[in-house]
Amino acid sequence: PRVAPSMNAGIIPFCACVLGLLALVLAYWQATSRGDEPTGLKNLPDITHCVLKQPERGVFLSLFMPACMLMAGTWAMGAATTKWAWKLGLMACALLIVGEAMLDEHPNWTVHTIGATGFFLFSMAAQCMRAWSPAGELPASLAAKRVIAIFNLAVLVLDGVLAALKQPSWESNLCEWTLAFSVIAYHATFAVDLANARITLIM
């Protein structure tokens, strides 16, 4: 009998993490090296303002949009083993895609803000659900999920407190960058979970 084409499932979250990481790092590097945004911790811009101009925006979206879709695909692979976490994960990715699609020189800030904020909130909920309703993770992967989920919640609360106290914008921006990288770190645990699984094309 013919063997159906298949691929290692861990490649999906791995590629999502690599593309997402490259998008963020290159966006900041391009924006600051070109002089579009200032350098230094106390001048730290938020992620959005690093990608409003070209060529930063083109590079960012070319890498980040596929990363978001691969993240959504990874969450979807948990549909058989998690009841709600994968749905919240998909919703988070969909919101982020819509929010990032608004980026240009004159963004629709309302839609972008709803998309980006919704992504973080739904991601935090999905992460906590998956971390405390495990679906066969290895002990090390499960422990990492719980540590990262708690850390992300702490940063999210800190960001809200800083905003309420009207602290300098760079502090809130630092929280945003930290959350972006920690979400990628959480997603990397899925590459470990799926290292021995395969995706098969059913004809």
mmCIF file of C-alpha atoms in Angstrom, residues 11-201:
data_model
loop_
_atom_site.group_PDB
_atom_site.id
_atom_site.type_symbol
_atom_site.label_atom_id
_atom_site.label_comp_id
_atom_site.label_asym_id
_atom_site.label_seq_id
_atom_site.Cartn_x
_atom_site.Cartn_y
_atom_site.Cartn_z
ATOM 1 C CA ILE A 11 8.578 21.535 12.692
ATOM 2 C CA ILE A 12 5.409 23.668 12.817
ATOM 3 C CA PRO A 13 5.974 25.287 16.247
ATOM 4 C CA PHE A 14 9.737 25.398 15.638
ATOM 5 C CA CYS A 15 9.302 27.421 12.440
ATOM 6 C CA ALA A 16 6.704 29.643 14.132
ATOM 7 C CA CYS A 17 9.181 30.497 16.885
ATOM 8 C CA VAL A 18 12.106 31.120 14.532
ATOM 9 C CA LEU A 19 10.071 33.367 12.212
ATOM 10 C CA GLY A 20 8.528 35.271 15.113
ATOM 11 C CA LEU A 21 11.899 35.811 16.770
ATOM 12 C CA LEU A 22 13.499 36.978 13.523
ATOM 13 C CA ALA A 23 10.593 39.363 12.846
ATOM 14 C CA LEU A 24 10.927 41.052 16.248
ATOM 15 C CA VAL A 25 14.722 41.281 16.304
ATOM 16 C CA LEU A 26 15.019 42.526 12.722
ATOM 17 C CA ALA A 27 12.236 45.080 13.239
ATOM 18 C CA TYR A 28 14.025 46.660 16.190
ATOM 19 C CA TRP A 29 17.449 46.469 14.534
ATOM 20 C CA GLN A 30 16.253 48.045 11.290
ATOM 21 C CA ALA A 31 14.215 50.768 13.010
ATOM 22 C CA THR A 32 17.099 51.844 15.270
ATOM 23 C CA SER A 33 19.957 51.405 12.801
ATOM 24 C CA ARG A 34 18.124 53.524 10.208
ATOM 25 C CA GLY A 35 17.353 56.206 12.777
ATOM 26 C CA ASP A 36 13.589 55.722 12.524
ATOM 27 C CA GLU A 37 13.477 55.006 16.271
ATOM 28 C CA PRO A 38 15.903 56.029 19.062
ATOM 29 C CA THR A 39 18.209 53.591 20.835
ATOM 30 C CA GLY A 40 18.663 53.040 24.554
ATOM 31 C CA LEU A 41 16.494 51.426 27.194
ATOM 32 C CA LYS A 42 14.804 54.662 28.290
ATOM 33 C CA ASN A 43 13.988 55.436 24.657
ATOM 34 C CA LEU A 44 12.660 51.940 23.992
ATOM 35 C CA PRO A 45 9.844 52.137 21.409
ATOM 36 C CA ASP A 46 6.934 49.744 21.376
ATOM 37 C CA ILE A 47 6.926 46.994 18.775
ATOM 38 C CA THR A 48 4.350 48.715 16.573
ATOM 39 C CA HIS A 49 6.358 51.913 16.143
ATOM 40 C CA CYS A 50 9.346 49.850 15.004
ATOM 41 C CA VAL A 51 7.406 48.635 11.968
ATOM 42 C CA LEU A 52 5.422 51.645 10.754
ATOM 43 C CA LYS A 53 7.991 52.601 8.102
ATOM 44 C CA GLN A 54 9.498 50.740 5.192
ATOM 45 C CA PRO A 55 11.513 48.565 4.831
ATOM 46 C CA GLU A 56 10.946 47.532 8.459
ATOM 47 C CA ARG A 57 7.237 46.940 7.919
ATOM 48 C CA GLY A 58 7.732 44.787 4.837
ATOM 49 C CA VAL A 59 10.343 42.582 6.492
ATOM 50 C CA PHE A 60 8.318 42.305 9.692
ATOM 51 C CA LEU A 61 5.028 41.331 8.050
ATOM 52 C CA SER A 62 6.736 38.898 5.654
ATOM 53 C CA LEU A 63 8.070 36.975 8.643
ATOM 54 C CA PHE A 64 5.453 37.637 11.314
ATOM 55 C CA MET A 65 2.276 36.778 9.399
ATOM 56 C CA PRO A 66 3.492 33.234 8.537
ATOM 57 C CA ALA A 67 4.657 32.886 12.157
ATOM 58 C CA CYS A 68 1.136 33.726 13.394
ATOM 59 C CA MET A 69 -0.437 31.202 11.016
ATOM 60 C CA LEU A 70 1.988 28.490 12.095
ATOM 61 C CA MET A 71 1.243 29.295 15.748
ATOM 62 C CA ALA A 72 -2.455 28.889 14.972
ATOM 63 C CA GLY A 73 -1.720 25.561 13.301
ATOM 64 C CA THR A 74 0.150 24.385 16.371
ATOM 65 C CA TRP A 75 -2.747 25.263 18.667
ATOM 66 C CA ALA A 76 -5.102 23.461 16.272
ATOM 67 C CA MET A 77 -3.052 20.278 16.619
ATOM 68 C CA GLY A 78 -4.184 20.211 20.252
ATOM 69 C CA ALA A 79 -7.861 20.054 19.285
ATOM 70 C CA ALA A 80 -8.121 16.334 20.032
ATOM 71 C CA THR A 81 -6.595 16.585 23.501
ATOM 72 C CA THR A 82 -7.626 19.998 24.890
ATOM 73 C CA LYS A 83 -11.196 21.255 25.062
ATOM 74 C CA TRP A 84 -10.780 25.031 25.213
ATOM 75 C CA ALA A 85 -7.069 25.908 25.147
ATOM 76 C CA TRP A 86 -6.702 25.309 21.409
ATOM 77 C CA LYS A 87 -9.795 27.422 20.631
ATOM 78 C CA LEU A 88 -8.474 30.335 22.680
ATOM 79 C CA GLY A 89 -5.060 29.920 21.048
ATOM 80 C CA LEU A 90 -6.630 30.073 17.585
ATOM 81 C CA MET A 91 -8.645 33.156 18.528
ATOM 82 C CA ALA A 92 -5.504 34.836 19.859
ATOM 83 C CA CYS A 93 -3.641 34.228 16.598
ATOM 84 C CA ALA A 94 -6.597 35.402 14.502
ATOM 85 C CA LEU A 95 -6.810 38.636 16.497
ATOM 86 C CA LEU A 96 -3.091 39.247 16.076
ATOM 87 C CA ILE A 97 -3.233 38.678 12.323
ATOM 88 C CA VAL A 98 -6.086 41.180 11.984
ATOM 89 C CA GLY A 99 -4.330 43.686 14.238
ATOM 90 C CA GLU A 100 -1.011 43.459 12.394
ATOM 91 C CA ALA A 101 -2.759 43.737 9.024
ATOM 92 C CA MET A 102 -3.673 47.308 10.010
ATOM 93 C CA LEU A 103 -0.047 48.423 10.090
ATOM 94 C CA ASP A 104 0.952 51.109 7.615
ATOM 95 C CA GLU A 105 2.027 54.736 7.838
ATOM 96 C CA HIS A 106 -1.474 55.664 9.029
ATOM 97 C CA PRO A 107 -2.681 52.616 10.978
ATOM 98 C CA ASN A 108 -6.194 51.968 12.150
ATOM 99 C CA TRP A 109 -5.182 52.200 15.801
ATOM 100 C CA THR A 110 -8.519 50.957 17.142
ATOM 101 C CA VAL A 111 -8.426 47.680 15.229
ATOM 102 C CA HIS A 112 -4.698 47.236 15.827
ATOM 103 C CA THR A 113 -5.026 47.810 19.569
ATOM 104 C CA ILE A 114 -7.972 45.416 19.875
ATOM 105 C CA GLY A 115 -6.059 42.787 17.903
ATOM 106 C CA ALA A 116 -2.778 43.102 19.792
ATOM 107 C CA THR A 117 -4.376 43.374 23.243
ATOM 108 C CA GLY A 118 -6.760 40.528 22.490
ATOM 109 C CA PHE A 119 -3.839 38.374 21.388
ATOM 110 C CA PHE A 120 -2.040 38.759 24.696
ATOM 111 C CA LEU A 121 -5.183 38.230 26.790
ATOM 112 C CA PHE A 122 -6.382 35.165 24.885
ATOM 113 C CA SER A 123 -2.840 33.777 24.745
ATOM 114 C CA MET A 124 -2.478 34.064 28.520
ATOM 115 C CA ALA A 125 -5.787 32.231 29.027
ATOM 116 C CA ALA A 126 -4.834 29.505 26.535
ATOM 117 C CA GLN A 127 -1.399 29.090 28.087
ATOM 118 C CA CYS A 128 -2.801 28.687 31.603
ATOM 119 C CA MET A 129 -5.446 26.224 30.448
ATOM 120 C CA ARG A 130 -2.896 24.096 28.637
ATOM 121 C CA ALA A 131 -0.383 24.282 31.493
ATOM 122 C CA TRP A 132 -2.902 23.138 34.125
ATOM 123 C CA SER A 133 -4.909 20.790 31.913
ATOM 124 C CA PRO A 134 -2.020 18.891 30.335
ATOM 125 C CA ALA A 135 -2.410 16.790 27.236
ATOM 126 C CA GLY A 136 0.421 14.292 27.604
ATOM 127 C CA GLU A 137 3.361 16.700 27.828
ATOM 128 C CA LEU A 138 6.735 15.517 29.033
ATOM 129 C CA PRO A 139 7.405 16.568 32.670
ATOM 130 C CA ALA A 140 10.066 19.097 31.627
ATOM 131 C CA SER A 141 7.785 20.629 28.981
ATOM 132 C CA LEU A 142 4.872 20.849 31.421
ATOM 133 C CA ALA A 143 7.047 22.497 34.074
ATOM 134 C CA ALA A 144 8.328 25.028 31.525
ATOM 135 C CA LYS A 145 4.752 25.831 30.451
ATOM 136 C CA ARG A 146 3.706 26.536 34.027
ATOM 137 C CA VAL A 147 6.731 28.717 34.799
ATOM 138 C CA ILE A 148 6.308 30.744 31.608
ATOM 139 C CA ALA A 149 2.533 31.085 32.075
ATOM 140 C CA ILE A 150 2.973 32.430 35.613
ATOM 141 C CA PHE A 151 5.732 34.775 34.436
ATOM 142 C CA ASN A 152 3.533 36.077 31.605
ATOM 143 C CA LEU A 153 0.638 36.760 33.950
ATOM 144 C CA ALA A 154 2.963 38.641 36.305
ATOM 145 C CA VAL A 155 4.273 40.806 33.450
ATOM 146 C CA LEU A 156 0.720 41.446 32.220
ATOM 147 C CA VAL A 157 -0.349 42.610 35.690
ATOM 148 C CA LEU A 158 2.799 44.740 36.014
ATOM 149 C CA ASP A 159 2.046 46.376 32.677
ATOM 150 C CA GLY A 160 -1.445 47.275 33.878
ATOM 151 C CA VAL A 161 -0.082 48.735 37.119
ATOM 152 C CA LEU A 162 2.508 50.820 35.247
ATOM 153 C CA ALA A 163 -0.197 52.183 32.963
ATOM 154 C CA ALA A 164 -2.445 53.032 35.905
ATOM 155 C CA LEU A 165 0.416 54.851 37.641
ATOM 156 C CA LYS A 166 1.264 56.683 34.395
ATOM 157 C CA GLN A 167 4.877 55.578 34.473
ATOM 158 C CA PRO A 168 7.253 56.409 31.566
ATOM 159 C CA SER A 169 6.229 54.741 28.323
ATOM 160 C CA TRP A 170 9.492 52.811 27.973
ATOM 161 C CA GLU A 171 8.562 50.708 31.024
ATOM 162 C CA SER A 172 5.294 49.595 29.443
ATOM 163 C CA ASN A 173 7.098 49.042 26.135
ATOM 164 C CA LEU A 174 9.620 46.816 27.911
ATOM 165 C CA CYS A 175 6.719 44.746 29.259
ATOM 166 C CA GLU A 176 5.370 44.393 25.715
ATOM 167 C CA TRP A 177 8.708 43.203 24.326
ATOM 168 C CA THR A 178 9.139 40.823 27.258
ATOM 169 C CA LEU A 179 5.691 39.330 26.725
ATOM 170 C CA ALA A 180 6.333 38.913 23.004
ATOM 171 C CA PHE A 181 9.514 36.923 23.639
ATOM 172 C CA SER A 182 7.990 34.897 26.489
ATOM 173 C CA VAL A 183 5.000 33.925 24.322
ATOM 174 C CA ILE A 184 7.501 32.609 21.781
ATOM 175 C CA ALA A 185 9.296 30.723 24.574
ATOM 176 C CA TYR A 186 6.022 29.098 25.639
ATOM 177 C CA HIS A 187 5.285 28.128 22.052
ATOM 178 C CA ALA A 188 8.727 26.527 21.777
ATOM 179 C CA THR A 189 7.632 23.930 24.327
ATOM 180 C CA PHE A 190 5.200 22.600 21.726
ATOM 181 C CA ALA A 191 8.159 21.700 19.505
ATOM 182 C CA VAL A 192 9.326 19.417 22.322
ATOM 183 C CA ASP A 193 5.842 17.934 22.802
ATOM 184 C CA LEU A 194 5.473 17.182 19.095
ATOM 185 C CA ALA A 195 9.032 16.016 18.400
ATOM 186 C CA ASN A 196 7.919 12.390 17.952
ATOM 187 C CA ALA A 197 4.574 13.116 16.284
ATOM 188 C CA ARG A 198 3.883 13.299 12.597
ATOM 189 C CA ILE A 199 1.373 15.138 10.438
ATOM 190 C CA THR A 200 -0.011 12.875 7.727
ATOM 191 C CA LEU A 201 -1.706 13.977 4.533
#
